[in-house]
CSV table of C-alpha atoms in Angstrom, one decimal:
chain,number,residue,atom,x,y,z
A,1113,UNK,CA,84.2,111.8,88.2
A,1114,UNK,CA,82.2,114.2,90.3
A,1115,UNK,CA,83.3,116.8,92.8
A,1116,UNK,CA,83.0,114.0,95.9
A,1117,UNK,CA,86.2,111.8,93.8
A,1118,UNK,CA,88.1,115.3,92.6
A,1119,UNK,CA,88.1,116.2,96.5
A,1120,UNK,CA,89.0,113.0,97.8
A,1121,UNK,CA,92.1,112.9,95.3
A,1122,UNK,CA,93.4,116.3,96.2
A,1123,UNK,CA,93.3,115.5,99.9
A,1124,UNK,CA,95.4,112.5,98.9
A,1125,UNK,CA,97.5,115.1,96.6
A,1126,UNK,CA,97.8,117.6,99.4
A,1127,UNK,CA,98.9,114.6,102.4
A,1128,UNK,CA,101.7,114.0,100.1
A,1129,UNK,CA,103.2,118.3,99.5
A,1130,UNK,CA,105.0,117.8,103.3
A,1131,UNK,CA,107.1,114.8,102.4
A,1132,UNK,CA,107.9,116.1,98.6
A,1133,UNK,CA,109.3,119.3,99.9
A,1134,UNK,CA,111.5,117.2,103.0
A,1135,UNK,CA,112.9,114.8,99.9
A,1136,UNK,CA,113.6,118.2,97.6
A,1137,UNK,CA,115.2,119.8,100.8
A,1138,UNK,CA,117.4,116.3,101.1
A,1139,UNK,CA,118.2,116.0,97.3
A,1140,UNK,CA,119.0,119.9,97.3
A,1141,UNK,CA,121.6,119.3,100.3
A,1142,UNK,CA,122.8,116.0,98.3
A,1143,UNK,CA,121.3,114.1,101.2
A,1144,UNK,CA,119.0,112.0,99.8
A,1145,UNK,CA,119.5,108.5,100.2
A,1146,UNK,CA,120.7,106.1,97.9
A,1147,UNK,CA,119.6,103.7,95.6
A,1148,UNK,CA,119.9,100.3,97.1
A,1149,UNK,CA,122.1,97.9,95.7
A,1150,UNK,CA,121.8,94.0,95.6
A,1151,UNK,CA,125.3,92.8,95.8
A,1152,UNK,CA,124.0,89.5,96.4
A,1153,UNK,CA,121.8,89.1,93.5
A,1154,UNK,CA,120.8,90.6,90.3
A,1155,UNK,CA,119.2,93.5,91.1
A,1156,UNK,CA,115.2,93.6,92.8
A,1157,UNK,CA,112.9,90.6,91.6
A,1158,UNK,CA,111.5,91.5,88.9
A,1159,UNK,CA,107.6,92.2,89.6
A,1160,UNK,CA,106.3,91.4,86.2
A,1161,UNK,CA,108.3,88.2,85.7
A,1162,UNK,CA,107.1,87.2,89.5
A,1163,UNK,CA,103.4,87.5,88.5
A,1164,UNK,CA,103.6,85.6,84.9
A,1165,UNK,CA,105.3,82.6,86.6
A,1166,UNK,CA,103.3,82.4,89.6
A,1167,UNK,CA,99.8,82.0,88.5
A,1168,UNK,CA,97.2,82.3,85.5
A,1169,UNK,CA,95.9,85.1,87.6
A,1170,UNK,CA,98.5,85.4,90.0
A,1171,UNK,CA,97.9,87.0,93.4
A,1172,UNK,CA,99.1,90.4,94.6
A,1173,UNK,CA,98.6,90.0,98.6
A,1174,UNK,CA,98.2,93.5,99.8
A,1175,UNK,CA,99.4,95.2,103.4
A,1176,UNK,CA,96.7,97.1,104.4
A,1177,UNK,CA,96.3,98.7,107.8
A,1178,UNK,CA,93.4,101.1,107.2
A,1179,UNK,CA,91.3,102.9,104.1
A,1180,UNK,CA,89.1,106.1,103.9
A,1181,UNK,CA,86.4,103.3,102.7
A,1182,UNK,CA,86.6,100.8,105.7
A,1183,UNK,CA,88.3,102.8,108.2
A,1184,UNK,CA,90.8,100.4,110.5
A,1185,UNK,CA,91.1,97.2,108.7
A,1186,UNK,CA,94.0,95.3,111.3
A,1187,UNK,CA,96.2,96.6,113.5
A,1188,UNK,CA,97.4,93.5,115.0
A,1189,UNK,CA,99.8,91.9,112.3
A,1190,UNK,CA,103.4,93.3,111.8
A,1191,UNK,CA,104.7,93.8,108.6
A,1192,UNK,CA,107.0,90.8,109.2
A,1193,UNK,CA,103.8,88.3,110.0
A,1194,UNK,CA,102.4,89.4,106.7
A,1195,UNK,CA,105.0,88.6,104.5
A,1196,UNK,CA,105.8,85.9,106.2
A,1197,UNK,CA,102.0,84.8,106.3
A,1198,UNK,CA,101.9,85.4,102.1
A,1199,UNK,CA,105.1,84.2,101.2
A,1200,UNK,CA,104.2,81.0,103.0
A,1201,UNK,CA,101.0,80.8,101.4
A,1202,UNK,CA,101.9,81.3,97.3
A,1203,UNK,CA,101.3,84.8,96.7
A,1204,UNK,CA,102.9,86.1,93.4
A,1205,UNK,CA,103.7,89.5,95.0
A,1206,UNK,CA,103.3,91.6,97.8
A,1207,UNK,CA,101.5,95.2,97.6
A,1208,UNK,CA,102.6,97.4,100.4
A,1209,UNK,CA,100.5,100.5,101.6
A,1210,UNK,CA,103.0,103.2,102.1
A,1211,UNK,CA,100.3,106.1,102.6
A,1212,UNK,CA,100.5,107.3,106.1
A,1213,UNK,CA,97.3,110.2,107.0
A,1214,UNK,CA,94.8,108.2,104.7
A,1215,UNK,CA,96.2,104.4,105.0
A,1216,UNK,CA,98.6,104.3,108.1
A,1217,UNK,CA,100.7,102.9,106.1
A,1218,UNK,CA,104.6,103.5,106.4
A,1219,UNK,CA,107.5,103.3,103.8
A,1220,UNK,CA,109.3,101.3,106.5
A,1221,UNK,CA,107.5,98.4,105.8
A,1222,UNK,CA,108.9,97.7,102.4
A,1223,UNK,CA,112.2,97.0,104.2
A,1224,UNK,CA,111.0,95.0,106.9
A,1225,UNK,CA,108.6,92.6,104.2
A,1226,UNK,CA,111.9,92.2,101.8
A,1227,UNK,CA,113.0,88.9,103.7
A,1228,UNK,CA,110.1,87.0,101.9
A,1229,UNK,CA,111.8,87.5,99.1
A,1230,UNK,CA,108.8,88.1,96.8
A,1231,UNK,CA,108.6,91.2,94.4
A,1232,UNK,CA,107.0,94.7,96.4
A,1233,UNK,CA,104.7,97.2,94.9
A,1234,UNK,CA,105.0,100.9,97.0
A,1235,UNK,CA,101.3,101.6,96.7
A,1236,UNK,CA,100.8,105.5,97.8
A,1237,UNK,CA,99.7,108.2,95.5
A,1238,UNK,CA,102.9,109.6,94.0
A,1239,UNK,CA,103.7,112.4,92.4
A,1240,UNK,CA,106.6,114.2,91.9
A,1241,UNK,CA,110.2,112.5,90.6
A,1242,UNK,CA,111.6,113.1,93.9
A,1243,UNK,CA,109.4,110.4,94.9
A,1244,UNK,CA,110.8,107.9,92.8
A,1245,UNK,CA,113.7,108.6,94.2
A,1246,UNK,CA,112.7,107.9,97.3
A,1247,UNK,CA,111.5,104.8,96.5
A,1248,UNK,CA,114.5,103.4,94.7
A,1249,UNK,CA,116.3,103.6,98.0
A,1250,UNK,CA,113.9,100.7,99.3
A,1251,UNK,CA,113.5,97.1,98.2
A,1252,UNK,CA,110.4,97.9,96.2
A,1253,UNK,CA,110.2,95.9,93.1
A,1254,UNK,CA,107.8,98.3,91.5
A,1255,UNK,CA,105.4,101.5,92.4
A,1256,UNK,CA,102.4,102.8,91.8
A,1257,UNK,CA,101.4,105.7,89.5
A,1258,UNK,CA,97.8,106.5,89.7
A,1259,UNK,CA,96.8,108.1,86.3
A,1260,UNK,CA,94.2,110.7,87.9
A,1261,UNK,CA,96.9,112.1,90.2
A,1262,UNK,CA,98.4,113.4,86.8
A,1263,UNK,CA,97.8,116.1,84.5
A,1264,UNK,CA,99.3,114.8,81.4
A,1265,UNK,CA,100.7,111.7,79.7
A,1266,UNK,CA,104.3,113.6,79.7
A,1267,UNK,CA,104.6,113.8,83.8
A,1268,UNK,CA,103.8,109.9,84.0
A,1269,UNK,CA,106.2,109.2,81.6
A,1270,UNK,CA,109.0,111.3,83.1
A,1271,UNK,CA,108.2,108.8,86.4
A,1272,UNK,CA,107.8,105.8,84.7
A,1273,UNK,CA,111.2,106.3,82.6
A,1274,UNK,CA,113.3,107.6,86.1
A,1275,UNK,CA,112.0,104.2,87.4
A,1276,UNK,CA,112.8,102.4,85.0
A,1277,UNK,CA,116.7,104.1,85.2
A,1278,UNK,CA,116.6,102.7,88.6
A,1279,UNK,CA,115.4,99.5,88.5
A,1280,UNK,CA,111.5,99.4,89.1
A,1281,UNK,CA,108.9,98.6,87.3
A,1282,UNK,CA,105.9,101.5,87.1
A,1283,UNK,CA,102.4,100.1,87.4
A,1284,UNK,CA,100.1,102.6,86.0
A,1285,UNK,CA,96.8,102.4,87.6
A,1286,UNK,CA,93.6,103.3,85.7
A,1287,UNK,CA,89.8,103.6,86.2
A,1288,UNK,CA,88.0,104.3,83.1
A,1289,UNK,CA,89.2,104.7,79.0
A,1290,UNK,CA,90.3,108.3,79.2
A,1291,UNK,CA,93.0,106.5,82.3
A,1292,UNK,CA,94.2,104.2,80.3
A,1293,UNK,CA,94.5,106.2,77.1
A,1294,UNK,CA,96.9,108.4,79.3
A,1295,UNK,CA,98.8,105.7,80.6
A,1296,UNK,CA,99.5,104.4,77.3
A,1297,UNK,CA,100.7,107.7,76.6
A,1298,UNK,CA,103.0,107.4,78.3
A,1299,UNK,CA,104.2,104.1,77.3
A,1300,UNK,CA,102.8,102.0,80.3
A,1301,UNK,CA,103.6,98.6,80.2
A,1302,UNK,CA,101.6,97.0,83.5
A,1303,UNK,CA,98.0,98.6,83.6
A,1304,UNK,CA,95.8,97.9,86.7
A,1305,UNK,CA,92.3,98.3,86.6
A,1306,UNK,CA,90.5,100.4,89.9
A,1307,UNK,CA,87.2,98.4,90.2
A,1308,UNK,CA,86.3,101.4,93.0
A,1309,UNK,CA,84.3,104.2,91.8
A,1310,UNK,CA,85.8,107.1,93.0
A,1311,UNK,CA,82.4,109.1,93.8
A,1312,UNK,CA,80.8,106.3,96.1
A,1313,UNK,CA,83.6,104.0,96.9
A,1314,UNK,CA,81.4,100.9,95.5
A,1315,UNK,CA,83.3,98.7,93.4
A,1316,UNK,CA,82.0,96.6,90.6
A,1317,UNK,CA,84.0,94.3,88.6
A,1318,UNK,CA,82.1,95.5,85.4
A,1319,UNK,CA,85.3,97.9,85.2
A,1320,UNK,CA,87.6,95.0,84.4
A,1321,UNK,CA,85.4,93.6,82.2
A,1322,UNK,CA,84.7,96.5,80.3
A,1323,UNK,CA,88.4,97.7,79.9
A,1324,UNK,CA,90.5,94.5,79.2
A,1325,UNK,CA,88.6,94.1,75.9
A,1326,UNK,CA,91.4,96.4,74.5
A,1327,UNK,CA,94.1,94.8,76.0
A,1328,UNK,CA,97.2,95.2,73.8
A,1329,UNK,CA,99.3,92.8,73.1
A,1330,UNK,CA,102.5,92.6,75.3
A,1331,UNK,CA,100.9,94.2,78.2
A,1332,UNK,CA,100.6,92.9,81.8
A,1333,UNK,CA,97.1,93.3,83.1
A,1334,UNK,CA,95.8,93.6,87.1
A,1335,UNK,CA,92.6,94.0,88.3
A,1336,UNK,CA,92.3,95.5,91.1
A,1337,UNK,CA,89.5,96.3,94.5
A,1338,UNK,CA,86.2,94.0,95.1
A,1339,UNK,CA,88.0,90.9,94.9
A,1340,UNK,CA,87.3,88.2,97.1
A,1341,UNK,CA,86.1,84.7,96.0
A,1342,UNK,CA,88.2,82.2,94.0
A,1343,UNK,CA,84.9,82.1,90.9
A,1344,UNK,CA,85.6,86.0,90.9
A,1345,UNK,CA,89.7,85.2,90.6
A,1346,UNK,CA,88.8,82.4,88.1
A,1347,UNK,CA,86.5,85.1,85.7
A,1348,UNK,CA,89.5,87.4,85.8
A,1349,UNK,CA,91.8,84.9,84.7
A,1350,UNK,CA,89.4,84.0,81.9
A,1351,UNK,CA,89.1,87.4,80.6
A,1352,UNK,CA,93.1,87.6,80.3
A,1353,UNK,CA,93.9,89.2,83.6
A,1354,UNK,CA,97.3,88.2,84.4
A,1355,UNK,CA,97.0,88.8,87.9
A,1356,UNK,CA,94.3,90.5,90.7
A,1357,UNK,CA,95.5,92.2,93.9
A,1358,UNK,CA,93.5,91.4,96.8
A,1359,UNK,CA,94.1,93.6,100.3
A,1360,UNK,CA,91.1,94.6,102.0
A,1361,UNK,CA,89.4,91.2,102.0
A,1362,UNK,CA,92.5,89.3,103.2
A,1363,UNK,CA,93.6,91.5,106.2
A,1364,UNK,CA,90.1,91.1,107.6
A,1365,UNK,CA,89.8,87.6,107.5
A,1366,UNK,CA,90.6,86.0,111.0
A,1367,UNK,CA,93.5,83.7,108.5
A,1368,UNK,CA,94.7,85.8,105.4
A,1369,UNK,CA,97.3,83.2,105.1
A,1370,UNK,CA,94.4,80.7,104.5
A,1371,UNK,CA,92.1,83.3,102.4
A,1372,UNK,CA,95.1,83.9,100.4
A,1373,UNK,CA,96.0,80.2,100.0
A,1374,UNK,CA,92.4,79.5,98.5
A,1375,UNK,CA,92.5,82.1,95.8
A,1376,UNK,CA,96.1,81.8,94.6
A,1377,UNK,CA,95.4,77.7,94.3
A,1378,UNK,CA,93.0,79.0,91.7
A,1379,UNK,CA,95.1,80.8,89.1
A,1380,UNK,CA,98.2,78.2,90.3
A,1381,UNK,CA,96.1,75.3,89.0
A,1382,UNK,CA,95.0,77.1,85.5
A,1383,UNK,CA,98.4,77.4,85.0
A,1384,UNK,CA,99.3,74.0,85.3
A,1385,UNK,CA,95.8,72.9,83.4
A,1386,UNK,CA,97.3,75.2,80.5
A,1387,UNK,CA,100.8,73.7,80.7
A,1388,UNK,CA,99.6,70.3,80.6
A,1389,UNK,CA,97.6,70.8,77.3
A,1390,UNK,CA,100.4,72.8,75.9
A,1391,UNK,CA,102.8,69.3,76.1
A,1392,UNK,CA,99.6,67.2,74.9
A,1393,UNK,CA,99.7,69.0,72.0
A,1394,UNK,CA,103.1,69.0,71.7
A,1395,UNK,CA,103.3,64.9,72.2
A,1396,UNK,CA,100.3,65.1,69.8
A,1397,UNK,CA,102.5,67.1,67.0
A,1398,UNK,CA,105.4,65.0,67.8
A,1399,UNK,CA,104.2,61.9,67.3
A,1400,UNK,CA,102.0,63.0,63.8
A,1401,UNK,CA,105.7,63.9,62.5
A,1402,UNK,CA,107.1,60.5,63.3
A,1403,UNK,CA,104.3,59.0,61.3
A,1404,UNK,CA,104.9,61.0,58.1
């Protein structure tokens, strides 16, 4: 990564000092908030669960107002008509910008997207512990930690492991081998891969395809940016991606619910292709026993 991606990370690193010093001033005070409880159910829905069932990939629908990239994506959708809009229309999870000077995003809407009832990923660029905090105190499912906002395998696992204490699952986001070396480190059990170069913004699905030949067994991959078109859904799937997240080319569609709708049918009927050839071959096994 060259000096253009190192800058554009510590801006991110630097919008997030204000709001880590106002939750360390609350914690300090013993004001922060609390953990939310489910009273009504077994804890949050569990994120990685949600994506296995839902798909062969499933689909992580993403809120997303704005990017450095693109600039203002859409305005014009609340929270609510988004999660109302993916639930409706089979996504496996929802992926919720919480970023506010980069993204316009707002931690706000992780409370006003839980009616959907589908698992949420807080997607900012977090941090510091205090953070996780924070985010246990919302209906978030999950969060992500991005591996170059870290200096060392020991501070990710310190967030991953206070998330786990609290109900969330950590998604550890990665762009290259040296990432995902680090993540695993620190004992990551959900690894999403950045298609975006960090130094021109492109992305290139060459990323995905070049990291999730070491997949390790027992881990939940996502690939992730430059994801539009059900054949590119279908290739992910075939190279064992367990699910894609999709944001920027949803919102700007004049229907995401419709966009959406097309790519999850993809990985939706690979699952049921796979399930039906499972039970052929277990008819198939049955009926060779009977004969014996």
């Amino acid at each position: 990564m060259t000096s253009q991606g190192t800058r554009m990370l510590a801006r991110f690193r630097e919008a997030q000092l204000p709001g880590i010093a106002r939750l360390r001033a609350l914690a300090a005070a013993d004001k922060l908030p609390e953990p939310l409880s489910f009273p009504d159910r077994e804890g949050r829905p569990a994120f990685s669960r949600a994506l296995r069932a839902a798909g062969s990939p499933a689909v992580i629908a993403e809120y997303k107002r704005a990017s450095p990239s693109r600039g203002v994506i859409r305005l014009d959708l609340s929270p609510q008509d988004v999660a109302r809009m993916y639930a409706q229309n089979n996504a496996g999870a929802i992926s919720v910008l919480t970023e506010e000077a980069h993204f316009q995003g707002s931690l706000d809407s992780l409370a006003r997207m839980a009616f959907a009832g589908l698992p949420l990923l807080r997607k900012d660029f977090l941090i510091d512990p205090v953070q996780v905090l924070e985010t246990a105190a919302t209906p978030a499912s999950a969060l992500l930690l991005i591996m170059r906002m870290f200096e060392g395998a020991d501070q990710v696992r310190e967030m991953r492991e206070l998330a786990r204490e609290h109900g969330l699952e950590a998604v550890c986001e990665v762009f290259d081998e040296a990432d995902l070396d680090m993540a695993r480190w620190a004992g990551a059990e959900i690894i999403q891969v950045n298609n975006r170069d960090l130094d021109t913004l492109e992305t290139s699905l060459d990323v995905s395809r070049r990291l999730v030949r070491t997949r390790g067994a027992g881990e939940l991959w996502i690939s992730a940016s430059g994801l539009s078109a059900p054949e590119q859904v279908a290739e992910m799937g075939d190279l064992g991606f367990d699910a894609v997240l999709v944001g920027t080319s949803l919102m700007s569609q004049a229907d995401p619910g419709a966009a959406l709708r097309a790519l999850a049918q993809v990985g939706r009927d690979r699952k049921a292709a796979r399930e039906a050839e499972r039970h052929a071959r277990h008819e198939a096994a049955g009926r060779g026993g009977g004969n014996r």
